[in-house]
Structure formats: structure tokens, C-alpha cells
mmCIF file of C-alpha atoms and ligand atoms in Angstrom:
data_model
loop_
_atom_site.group_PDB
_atom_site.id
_atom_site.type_symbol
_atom_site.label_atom_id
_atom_site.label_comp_id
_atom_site.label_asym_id
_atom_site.label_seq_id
_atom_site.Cartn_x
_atom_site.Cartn_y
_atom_site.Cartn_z
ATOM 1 C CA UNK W 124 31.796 67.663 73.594
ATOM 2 C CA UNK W 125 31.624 70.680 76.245
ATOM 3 C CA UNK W 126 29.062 73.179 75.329
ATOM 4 C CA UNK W 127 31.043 76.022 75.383
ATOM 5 C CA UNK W 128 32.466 74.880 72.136
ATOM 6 C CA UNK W 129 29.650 75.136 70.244
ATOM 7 C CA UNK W 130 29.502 79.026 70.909
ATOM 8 C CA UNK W 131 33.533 79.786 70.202
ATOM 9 C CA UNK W 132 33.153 81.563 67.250
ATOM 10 C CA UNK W 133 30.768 83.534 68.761
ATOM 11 C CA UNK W 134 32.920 84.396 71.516
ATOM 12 C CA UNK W 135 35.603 84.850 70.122
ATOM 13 C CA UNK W 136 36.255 88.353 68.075
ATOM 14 C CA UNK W 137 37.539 87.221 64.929
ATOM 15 C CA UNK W 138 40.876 88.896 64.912
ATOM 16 C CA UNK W 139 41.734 88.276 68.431
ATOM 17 C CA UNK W 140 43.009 85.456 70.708
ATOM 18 C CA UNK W 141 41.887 84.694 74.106
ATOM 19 C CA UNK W 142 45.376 84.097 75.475
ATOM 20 C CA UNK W 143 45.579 82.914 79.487
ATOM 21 C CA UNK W 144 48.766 83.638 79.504
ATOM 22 C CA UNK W 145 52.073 84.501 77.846
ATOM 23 C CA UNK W 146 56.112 83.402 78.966
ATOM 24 C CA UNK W 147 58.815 85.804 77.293
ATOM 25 C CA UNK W 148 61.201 82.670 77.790
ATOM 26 C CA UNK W 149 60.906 78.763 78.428
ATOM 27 C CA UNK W 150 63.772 76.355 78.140
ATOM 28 C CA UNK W 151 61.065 73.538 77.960
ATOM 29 C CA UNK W 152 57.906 74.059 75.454
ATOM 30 C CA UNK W 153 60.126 73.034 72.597
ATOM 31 C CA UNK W 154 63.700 73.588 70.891
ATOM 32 C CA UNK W 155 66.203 76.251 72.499
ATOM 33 C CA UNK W 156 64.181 79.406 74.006
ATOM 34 C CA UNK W 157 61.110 80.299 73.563
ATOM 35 C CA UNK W 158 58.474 82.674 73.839
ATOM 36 C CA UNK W 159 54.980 80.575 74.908
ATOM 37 C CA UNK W 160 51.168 81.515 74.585
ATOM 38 C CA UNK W 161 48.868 79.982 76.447
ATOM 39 C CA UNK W 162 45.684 80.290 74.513
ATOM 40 C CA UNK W 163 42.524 79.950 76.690
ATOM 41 C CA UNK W 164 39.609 77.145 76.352
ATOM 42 C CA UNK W 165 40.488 73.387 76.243
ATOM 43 C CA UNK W 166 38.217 70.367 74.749
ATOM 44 C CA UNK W 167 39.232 67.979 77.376
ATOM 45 C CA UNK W 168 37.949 68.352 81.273
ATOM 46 C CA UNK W 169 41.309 66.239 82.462
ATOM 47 C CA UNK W 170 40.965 64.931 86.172
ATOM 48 C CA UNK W 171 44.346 66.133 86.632
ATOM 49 C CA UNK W 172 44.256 69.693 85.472
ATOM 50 C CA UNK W 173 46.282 72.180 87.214
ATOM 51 C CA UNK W 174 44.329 74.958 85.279
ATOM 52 C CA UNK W 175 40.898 74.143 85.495
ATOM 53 C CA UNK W 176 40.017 77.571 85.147
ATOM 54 C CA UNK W 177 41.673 77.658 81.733
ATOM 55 C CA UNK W 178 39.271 75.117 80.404
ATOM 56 C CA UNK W 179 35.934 77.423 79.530
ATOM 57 C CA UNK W 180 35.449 81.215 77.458
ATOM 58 C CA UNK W 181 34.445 84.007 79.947
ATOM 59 C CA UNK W 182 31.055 84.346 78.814
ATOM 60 C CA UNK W 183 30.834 87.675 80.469
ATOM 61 C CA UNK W 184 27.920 87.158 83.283
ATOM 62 C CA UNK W 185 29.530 89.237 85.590
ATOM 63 C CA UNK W 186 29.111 87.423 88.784
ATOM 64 C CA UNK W 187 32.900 87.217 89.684
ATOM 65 C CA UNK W 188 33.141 91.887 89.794
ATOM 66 C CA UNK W 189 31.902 92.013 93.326
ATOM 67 C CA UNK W 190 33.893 89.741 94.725
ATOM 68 C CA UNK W 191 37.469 91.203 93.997
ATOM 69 C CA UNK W 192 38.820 92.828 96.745
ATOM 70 C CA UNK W 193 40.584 95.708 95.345
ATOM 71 C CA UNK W 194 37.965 96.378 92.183
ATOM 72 C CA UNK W 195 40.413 95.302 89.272
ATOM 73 C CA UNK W 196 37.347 93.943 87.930
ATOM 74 C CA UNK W 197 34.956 96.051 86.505
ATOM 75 C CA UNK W 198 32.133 96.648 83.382
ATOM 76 C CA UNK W 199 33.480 98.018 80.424
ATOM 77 C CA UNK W 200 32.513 101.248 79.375
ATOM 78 C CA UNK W 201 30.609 100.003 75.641
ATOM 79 C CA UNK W 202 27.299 100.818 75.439
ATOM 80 C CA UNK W 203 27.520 97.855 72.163
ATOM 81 C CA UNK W 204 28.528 94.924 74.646
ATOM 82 C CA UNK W 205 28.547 93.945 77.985
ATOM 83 C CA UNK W 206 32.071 92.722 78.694
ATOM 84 C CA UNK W 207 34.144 92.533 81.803
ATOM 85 C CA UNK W 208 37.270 94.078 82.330
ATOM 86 C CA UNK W 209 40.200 93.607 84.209
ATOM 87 C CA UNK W 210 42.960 96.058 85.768
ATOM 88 C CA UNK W 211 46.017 93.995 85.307
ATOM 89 C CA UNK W 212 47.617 97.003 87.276
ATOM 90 C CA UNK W 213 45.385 96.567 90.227
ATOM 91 C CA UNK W 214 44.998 93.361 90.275
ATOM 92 C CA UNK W 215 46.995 91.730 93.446
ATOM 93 C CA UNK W 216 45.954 88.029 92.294
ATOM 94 C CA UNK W 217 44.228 86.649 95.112
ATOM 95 C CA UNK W 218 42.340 84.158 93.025
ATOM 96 C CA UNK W 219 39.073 84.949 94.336
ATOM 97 C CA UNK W 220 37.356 85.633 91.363
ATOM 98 C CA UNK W 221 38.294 82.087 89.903
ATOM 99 C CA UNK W 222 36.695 80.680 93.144
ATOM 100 C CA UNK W 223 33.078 82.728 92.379
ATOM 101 C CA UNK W 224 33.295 81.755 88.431
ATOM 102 C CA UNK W 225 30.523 79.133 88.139
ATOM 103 C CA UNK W 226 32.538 78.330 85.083
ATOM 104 C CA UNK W 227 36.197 76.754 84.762
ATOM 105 C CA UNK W 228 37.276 80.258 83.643
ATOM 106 C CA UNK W 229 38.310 83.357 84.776
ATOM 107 C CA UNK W 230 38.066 87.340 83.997
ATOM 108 C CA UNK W 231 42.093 87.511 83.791
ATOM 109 C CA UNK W 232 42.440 86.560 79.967
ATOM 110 C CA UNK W 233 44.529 89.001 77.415
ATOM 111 C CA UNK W 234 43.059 89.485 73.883
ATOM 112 C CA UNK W 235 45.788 89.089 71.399
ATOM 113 C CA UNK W 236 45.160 90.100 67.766
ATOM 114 C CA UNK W 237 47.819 88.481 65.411
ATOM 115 C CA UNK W 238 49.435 92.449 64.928
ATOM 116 C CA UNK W 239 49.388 92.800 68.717
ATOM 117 C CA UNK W 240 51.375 89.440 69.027
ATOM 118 C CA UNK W 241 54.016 90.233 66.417
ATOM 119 C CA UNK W 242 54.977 93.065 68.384
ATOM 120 C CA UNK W 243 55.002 90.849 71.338
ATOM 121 C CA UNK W 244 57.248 88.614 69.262
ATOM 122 C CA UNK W 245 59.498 91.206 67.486
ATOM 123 C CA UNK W 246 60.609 92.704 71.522
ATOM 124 C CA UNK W 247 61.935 89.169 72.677
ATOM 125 C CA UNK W 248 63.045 87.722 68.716
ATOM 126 C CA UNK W 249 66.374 88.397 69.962
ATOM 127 C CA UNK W 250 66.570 86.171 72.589
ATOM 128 C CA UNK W 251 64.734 83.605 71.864
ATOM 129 C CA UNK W 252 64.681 80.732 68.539
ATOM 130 C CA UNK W 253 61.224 80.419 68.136
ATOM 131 C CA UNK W 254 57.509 80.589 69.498
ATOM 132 C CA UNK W 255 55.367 78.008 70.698
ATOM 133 C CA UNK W 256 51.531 78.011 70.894
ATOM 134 C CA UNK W 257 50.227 76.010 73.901
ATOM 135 C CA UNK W 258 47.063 76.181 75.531
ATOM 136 C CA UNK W 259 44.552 75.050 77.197
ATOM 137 C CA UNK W 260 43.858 73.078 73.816
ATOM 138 C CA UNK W 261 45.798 75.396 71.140
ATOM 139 C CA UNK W 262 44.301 74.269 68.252
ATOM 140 C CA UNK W 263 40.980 75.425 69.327
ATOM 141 C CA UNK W 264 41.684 78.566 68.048
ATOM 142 C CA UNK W 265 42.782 77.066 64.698
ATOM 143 C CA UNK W 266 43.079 80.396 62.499
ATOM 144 C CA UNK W 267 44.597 82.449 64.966
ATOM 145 C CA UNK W 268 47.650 79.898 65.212
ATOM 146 C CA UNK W 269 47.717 79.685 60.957
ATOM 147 C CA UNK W 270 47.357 83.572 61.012
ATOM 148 C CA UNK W 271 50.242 84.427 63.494
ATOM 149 C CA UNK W 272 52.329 81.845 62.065
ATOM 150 C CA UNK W 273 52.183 82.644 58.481
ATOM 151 C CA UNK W 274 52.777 86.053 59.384
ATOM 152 C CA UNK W 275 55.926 85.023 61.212
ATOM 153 C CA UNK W 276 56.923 82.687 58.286
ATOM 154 C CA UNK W 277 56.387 85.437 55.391
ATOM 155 C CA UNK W 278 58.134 88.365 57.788
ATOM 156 C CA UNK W 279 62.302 88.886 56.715
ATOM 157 C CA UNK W 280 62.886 89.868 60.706
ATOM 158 C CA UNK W 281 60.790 86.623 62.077
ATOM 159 C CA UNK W 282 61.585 83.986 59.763
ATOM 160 C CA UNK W 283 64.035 82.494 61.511
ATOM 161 C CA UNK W 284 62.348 81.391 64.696
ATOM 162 C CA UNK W 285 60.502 78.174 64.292
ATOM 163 C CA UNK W 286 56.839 77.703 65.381
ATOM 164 C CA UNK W 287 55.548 74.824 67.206
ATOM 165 C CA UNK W 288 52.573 73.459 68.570
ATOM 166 C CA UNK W 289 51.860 71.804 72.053
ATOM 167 C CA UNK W 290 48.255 70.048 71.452
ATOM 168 C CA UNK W 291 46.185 67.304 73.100
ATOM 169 C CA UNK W 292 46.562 65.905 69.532
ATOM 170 C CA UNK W 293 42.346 66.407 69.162
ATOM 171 C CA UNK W 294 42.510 68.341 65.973
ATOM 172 C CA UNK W 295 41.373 66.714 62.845
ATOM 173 C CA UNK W 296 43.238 65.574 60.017
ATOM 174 C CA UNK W 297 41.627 68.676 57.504
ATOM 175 C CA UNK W 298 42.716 71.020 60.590
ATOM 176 C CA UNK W 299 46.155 70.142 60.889
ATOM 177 C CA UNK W 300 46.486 70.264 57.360
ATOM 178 C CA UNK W 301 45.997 73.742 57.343
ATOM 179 C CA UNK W 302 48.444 74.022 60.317
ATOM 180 C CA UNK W 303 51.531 72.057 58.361
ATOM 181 C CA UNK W 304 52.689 74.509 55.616
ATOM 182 C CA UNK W 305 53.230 76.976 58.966
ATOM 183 C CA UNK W 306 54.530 74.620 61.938
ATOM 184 C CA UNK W 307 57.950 73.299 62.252
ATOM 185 C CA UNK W 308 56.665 70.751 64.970
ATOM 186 C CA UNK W 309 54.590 69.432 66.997
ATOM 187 C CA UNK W 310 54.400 68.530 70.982
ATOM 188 C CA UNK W 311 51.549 65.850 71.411
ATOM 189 C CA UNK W 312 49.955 64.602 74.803
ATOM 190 C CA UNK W 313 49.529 60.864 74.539
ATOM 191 C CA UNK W 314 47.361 60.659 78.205
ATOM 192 C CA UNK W 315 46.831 56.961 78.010
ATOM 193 C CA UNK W 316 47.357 53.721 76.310
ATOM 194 C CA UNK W 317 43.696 52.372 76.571
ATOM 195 C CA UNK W 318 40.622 54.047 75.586
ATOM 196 C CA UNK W 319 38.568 53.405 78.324
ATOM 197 C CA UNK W 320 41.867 55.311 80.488
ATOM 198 C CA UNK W 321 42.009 57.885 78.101
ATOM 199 C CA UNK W 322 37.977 58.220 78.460
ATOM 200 C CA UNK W 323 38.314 58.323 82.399
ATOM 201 C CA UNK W 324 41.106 61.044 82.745
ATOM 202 C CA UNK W 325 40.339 63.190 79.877
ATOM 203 C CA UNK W 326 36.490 63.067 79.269
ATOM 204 C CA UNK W 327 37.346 61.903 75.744
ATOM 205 C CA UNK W 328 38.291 59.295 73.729
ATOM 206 C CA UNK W 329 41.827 58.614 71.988
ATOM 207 C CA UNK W 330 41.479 58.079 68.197
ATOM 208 C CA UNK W 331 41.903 61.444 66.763
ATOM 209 C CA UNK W 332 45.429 61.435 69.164
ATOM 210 C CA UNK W 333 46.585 58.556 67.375
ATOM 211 C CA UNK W 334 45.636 59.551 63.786
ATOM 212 C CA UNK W 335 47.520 62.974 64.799
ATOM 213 C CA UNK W 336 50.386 61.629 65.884
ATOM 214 C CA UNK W 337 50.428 59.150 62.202
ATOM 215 C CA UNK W 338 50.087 62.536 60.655
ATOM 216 C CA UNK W 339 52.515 64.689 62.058
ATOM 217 C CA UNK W 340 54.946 61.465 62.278
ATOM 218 C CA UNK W 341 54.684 61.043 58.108
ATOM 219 C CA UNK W 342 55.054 64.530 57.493
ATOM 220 C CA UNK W 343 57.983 65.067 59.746
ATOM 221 C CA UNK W 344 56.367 67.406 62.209
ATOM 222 C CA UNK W 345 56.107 65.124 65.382
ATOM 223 C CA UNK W 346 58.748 66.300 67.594
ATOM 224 C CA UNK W 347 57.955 64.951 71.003
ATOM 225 C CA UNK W 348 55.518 62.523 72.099
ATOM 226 C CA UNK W 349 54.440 63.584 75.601
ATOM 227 C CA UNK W 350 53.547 60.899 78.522
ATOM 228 C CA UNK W 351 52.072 62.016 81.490
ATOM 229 C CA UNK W 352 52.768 59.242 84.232
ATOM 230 C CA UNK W 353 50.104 59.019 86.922
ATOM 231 C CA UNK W 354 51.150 55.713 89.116
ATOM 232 C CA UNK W 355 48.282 53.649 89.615
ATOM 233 C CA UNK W 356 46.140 55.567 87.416
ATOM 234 C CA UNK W 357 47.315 56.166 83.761
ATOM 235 C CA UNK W 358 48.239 52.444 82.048
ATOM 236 C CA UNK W 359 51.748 52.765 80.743
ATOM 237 C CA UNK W 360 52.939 50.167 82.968
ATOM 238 C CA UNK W 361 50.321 47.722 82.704
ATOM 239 C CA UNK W 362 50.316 48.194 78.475
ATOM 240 C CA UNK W 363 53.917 48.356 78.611
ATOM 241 C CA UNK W 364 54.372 45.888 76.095
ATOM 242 C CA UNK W 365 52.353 47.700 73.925
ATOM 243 C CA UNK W 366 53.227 50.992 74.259
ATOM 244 C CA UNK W 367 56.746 50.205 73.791
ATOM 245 C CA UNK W 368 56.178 48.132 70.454
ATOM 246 C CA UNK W 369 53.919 51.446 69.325
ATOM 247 C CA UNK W 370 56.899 54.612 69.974
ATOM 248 C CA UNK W 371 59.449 52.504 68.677
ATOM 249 C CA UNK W 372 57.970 52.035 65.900
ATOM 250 C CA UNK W 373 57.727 56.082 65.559
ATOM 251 C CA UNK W 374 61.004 58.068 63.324
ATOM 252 C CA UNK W 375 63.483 57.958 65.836
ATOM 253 C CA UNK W 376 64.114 61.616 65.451
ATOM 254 C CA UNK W 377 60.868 61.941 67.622
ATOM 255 C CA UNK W 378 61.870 62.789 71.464
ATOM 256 C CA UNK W 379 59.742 60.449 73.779
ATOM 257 C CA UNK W 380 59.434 62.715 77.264
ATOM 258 C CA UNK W 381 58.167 61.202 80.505
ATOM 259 C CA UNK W 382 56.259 64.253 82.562
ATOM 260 C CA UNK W 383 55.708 63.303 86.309
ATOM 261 C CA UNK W 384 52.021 64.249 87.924
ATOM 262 C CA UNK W 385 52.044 65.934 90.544
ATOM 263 C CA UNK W 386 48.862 66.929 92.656
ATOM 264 C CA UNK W 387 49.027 70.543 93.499
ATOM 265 C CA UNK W 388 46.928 72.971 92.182
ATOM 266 C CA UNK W 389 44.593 70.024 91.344
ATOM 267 C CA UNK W 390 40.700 70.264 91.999
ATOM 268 C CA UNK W 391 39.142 66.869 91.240
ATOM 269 C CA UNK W 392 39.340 63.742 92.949
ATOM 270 C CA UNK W 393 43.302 63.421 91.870
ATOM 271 C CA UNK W 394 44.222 66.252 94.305
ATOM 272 C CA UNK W 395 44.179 62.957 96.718
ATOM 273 C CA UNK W 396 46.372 60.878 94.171
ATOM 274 C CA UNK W 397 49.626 59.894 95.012
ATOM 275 C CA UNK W 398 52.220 62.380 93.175
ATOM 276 C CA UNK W 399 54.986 60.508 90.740
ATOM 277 C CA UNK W 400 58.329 60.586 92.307
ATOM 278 C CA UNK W 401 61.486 60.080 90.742
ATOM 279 C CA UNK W 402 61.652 56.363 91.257
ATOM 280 C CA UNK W 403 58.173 56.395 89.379
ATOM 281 C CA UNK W 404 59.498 57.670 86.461
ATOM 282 C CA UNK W 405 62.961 55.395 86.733
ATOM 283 C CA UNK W 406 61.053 52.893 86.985
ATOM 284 C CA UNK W 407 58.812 53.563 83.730
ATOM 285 C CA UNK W 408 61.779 54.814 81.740
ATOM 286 C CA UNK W 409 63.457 51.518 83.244
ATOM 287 C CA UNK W 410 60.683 49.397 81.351
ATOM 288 C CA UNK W 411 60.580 51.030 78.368
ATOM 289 C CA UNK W 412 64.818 51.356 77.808
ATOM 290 C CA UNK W 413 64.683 47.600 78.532
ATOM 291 C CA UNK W 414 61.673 47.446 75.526
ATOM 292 C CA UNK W 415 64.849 49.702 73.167
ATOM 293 C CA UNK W 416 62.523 52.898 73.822
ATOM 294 C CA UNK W 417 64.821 56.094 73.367
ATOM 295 C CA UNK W 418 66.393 57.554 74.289
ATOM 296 C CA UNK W 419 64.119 59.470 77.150
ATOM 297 C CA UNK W 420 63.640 62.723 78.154
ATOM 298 C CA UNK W 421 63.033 62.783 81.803
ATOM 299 C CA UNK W 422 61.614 65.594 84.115
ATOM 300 C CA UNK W 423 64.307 67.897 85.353
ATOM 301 C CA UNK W 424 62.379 68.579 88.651
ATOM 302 C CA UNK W 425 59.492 66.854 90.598
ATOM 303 C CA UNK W 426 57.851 69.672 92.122
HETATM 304 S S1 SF4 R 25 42.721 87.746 91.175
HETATM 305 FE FE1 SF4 R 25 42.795 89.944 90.674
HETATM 306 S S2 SF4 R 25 40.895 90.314 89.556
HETATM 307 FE FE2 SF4 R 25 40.633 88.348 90.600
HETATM 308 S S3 SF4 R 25 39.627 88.858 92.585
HETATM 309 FE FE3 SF4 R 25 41.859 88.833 92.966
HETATM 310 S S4 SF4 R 25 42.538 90.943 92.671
HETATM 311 FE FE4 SF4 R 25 40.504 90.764 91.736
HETATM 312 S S1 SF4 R 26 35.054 84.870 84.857
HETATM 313 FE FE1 SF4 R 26 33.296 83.600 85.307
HETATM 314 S S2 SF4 R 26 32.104 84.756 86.884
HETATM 315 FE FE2 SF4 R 26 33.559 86.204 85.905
HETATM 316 S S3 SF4 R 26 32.382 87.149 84.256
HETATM 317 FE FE3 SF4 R 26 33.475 85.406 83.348
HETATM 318 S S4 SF4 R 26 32.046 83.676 83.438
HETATM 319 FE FE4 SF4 R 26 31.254 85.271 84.834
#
């Protein structure tokens, strides 16, 4: 487990989120439009994460303030705590204080309490059909997701937009049973077939994924069932067999959708991994069509 998980509810004020980053509208975290938060902090440390410095809680030390060129960062006037702000206003995002932070984090994070969200929420519920939480690794901030949720579930105005979850399918069976009375789905990453894959990419094993994915399937909450392909790397195409006898056996209600890697914005080893082209993916959704997976959802753009 990363250390910095040990100290989240420390870190953390109780009330209040640490949200990365927040999309008024997406056509593709879910059903219909949505508005998507992007909570901060994430259990896995995936070779091929495009936010790496999403993966760790600020912890405050201070070292990135000198480096920003145009002093958006800055102590925060409480004589209580030492906490670093940021000036979203004067803030030209250069990156260069995620390139100083010893940490895979970063000084740009938003605290959300759940009343500050619902006003978020209540501008755009409109124009959109519902909210997804996403992270980072959502469910690590477990009663900030039940909170917001029940308080969109229980509100006349808000009701009506559904609330899912995108999750790395880590959460235990006792958490997500707090989640279900509150979640009309569920988006789970399935990384890799094998263990020792899963292991390799993610820097942790597979069996809580599985048992999710049981779970959410029985209670009718799995929605999509997420496959990153990595060719050459991840194993859906040498456990083909396998894989295809396993989401076919899954309510057929559930949307199977192939993502395609893609090496930009990468910092690990995989920035020098071949990206997955279109004919990647063809080819795997070619294998597992001929298996009677489906139907597939493929990616609209490789880019
Ligand atoms: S990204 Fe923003 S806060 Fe960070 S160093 Fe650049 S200007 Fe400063
Ligand atoms: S973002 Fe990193 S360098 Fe900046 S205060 Fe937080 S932990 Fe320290």
C-alpha cells in the first residue's frame, strides 16, 4: 500500500474533497452528459499514468512556492496551519511546480465540501443527466462520494440525475456497500487478465477488482467494464480465451469498452511503449466478437 494512505484522514478536512479537477460536461464518463470530479489521490502507481501527479495528497512542505514563476503559489495566511495556496487567477499553468513536487502531487487541487459541490451541481443540472465521480481512485474518499450523493438523491431539484462511479474496482465489499443505496452505476477498470500483469502495471494485485465487479454485476450496478489495451504489454490477447469466457458470462446489459493507450503525458518507462492504434483495437475487438463478446464500445479517437 502507498504510505500516503495511511495519513488520508488526516489530510483530509472532514467535510471537504480534494478534487484535481472538475468537467461541467463529458459525453464519455457515463450515460448522456455529465458533470465529472476528479477527486485527487489514487491507490495504484500505474506505469501508464497520464496523471502521475494526481496520485499523492499535497502534504503541504512547501518546496514547490519558489519555483512558480508568476507567485500563484503562496503560504496561507493561518496562523493554525501551514497550508499552501494557490491563485487560480494567476496561475498561467506552466507545470513547473509539478516538476519540483518530490511527490506525485501538486499545489493546484480545489477543496470541495459536499454544500460547495451542490451548488456546483445545481448551475449545470440543466444541461446535464447526471454526475460522475472519477478520480485518481474515487472511492478513496469513500464518505465524501456517499455524502454528495445522498444529498443529490434526497434533493426534489437533483433527483433526477443519476450518480455513477468510475473506480479501479479496489474498494472493498463493506465499502461499496455503503456506496449502493446512492449509485446508479458503476465504471470499473479491469487493467489485466493475469495477476502477475495486473501486479506489474498497477503496483497491485487483482482480487478485490474481480470481487467488485461480482458485486456490482449481482446488484445491477456494473455498467461498463473498462479494458485498457496496451499491445505487447497488458494480456488480453494472449488470455483471450479466457477473458472472453469471463465478460460473457457478465448481464449483458453491461457495456464492455476497449480504451486505446496512448503514451503522451506518460512518465515511466511506458512513455517509450508503442501507442495502440486503431488496428490494435480491431484487432482485439476482432477476437473477442469472434469469442460472442458484445457488443463493443470502441474509442472514438486515438489521440
Ligand atoms: S502551474 Fe501555476 S502554480 Fe504551478 S508553477 Fe506554473 S504558474 Fe505557478
Ligand atoms: S505540491 Fe508537492 S512540493 Fe508543493 S507543497 Fe505540495 S507536496 Fe510540497
Amino acid at each position: 500500500m502507498n504510505s500516503h494512505l495511511a495519513t488520508y484522514a488526516e489530510k483530509l478536512p472532514q467535510t471537504k474533497a480534494a478534487v484535481s479537477k472538475v468537467i461541467n460536461f463529458s459525453c464519455v464518463d457515463g450515460p448522456g452528459s455529465r458533470l465529472v470530479i476528479f477527486l485527487q489521490g489514487c491507490n495504484y502507481n500505474c506505469l501508464n499514468c497520464h496523471n502521475p501527479q494526481t496520485i499523492d495528497l499535497c502534504d503541504n512542505c512547501g518546496g514547490c512556492i519558489s519555483s512558480c514563476p508568476v507567485q500563484a503559489l503562496s503560504w496561507a495566511d493561518n496562523s493554525t496551519s501551514s497550508s499552501v495556496k494557490w491563485d487560480t487567477d494567476l496561475c498561467i499553468h506552466c507545470d513547473t511546480c509539478l516538476s519540483i513536487c518530490p511527490k506525485q502531487s501538486t499545489p493546484k487541487t480545489y477543496h470541495y465540501s459536499v454544500a460547495d459541490m451542490l451548488l456546483l451541481i445545481r448551475k449545470n443540472s440543466l444541461f446535464i443527466n447526471g454526475i460522475t465521480i472519477s478520480g485518481g481512485e474515487a472511492t478513496l474518499q469513500l464518505n465524501f462520494i456517499k455524502s454528495l450523493f445522498e444529498a443529490v438523491k434526497t434533493a426534489p431539484d437533483l433527483q433526477h440525475l443519476s450518480c455513477m462511479v468510475d473506480s479501479n474496482g479496489s474498494l472493498s465489499e463493506s465499502g461499496w456497500q455503503k456506496l449502493l443505496p446512492f449509485i446508479d452505476g458503476a465504471m470499473i477498470d479491469l487493467k489485466a487478465w493475469q495477476q502477475a500483469t495486473h501486479l506489474w502495471i498497477t503496483g497491485r494485485d487483482h482480487h478485490r477488482v474481480f470481487r467488485s465487479l461480482a458485486l456490482l454485476a449481482a446488484e445491477h450496478k456494473l455498467y461498463e467494464v473498462r479494458l485498457l489495451h496496451i499491445p505487447g504489454k497488458t494480456d488480453f490477447e494472449s488470455e483471450i480465451d479466457a477473458l472472453a469466457d469471463y465478460l460473457k458470462k457478465l448481464p449483458p446489459a453491461v457495456r464492455i469498452k476497449l480504451n486505446a493507450f496512448q503514451n503522451h503525458g506518460v512518465t515511466t518507462e511506458a512513455k517509450t511503449w508503442k501507442a495502440c492504434t486503431e488496428q490494435d483495437i480491431k484487432q482485439l475487438a476482432g477476437q473477442l466478437s469472434q469469442r460472442g463478446v458484445g457488443p463493443l464500445i470502441l474509442p472514438a479517437v486515438y489521440i
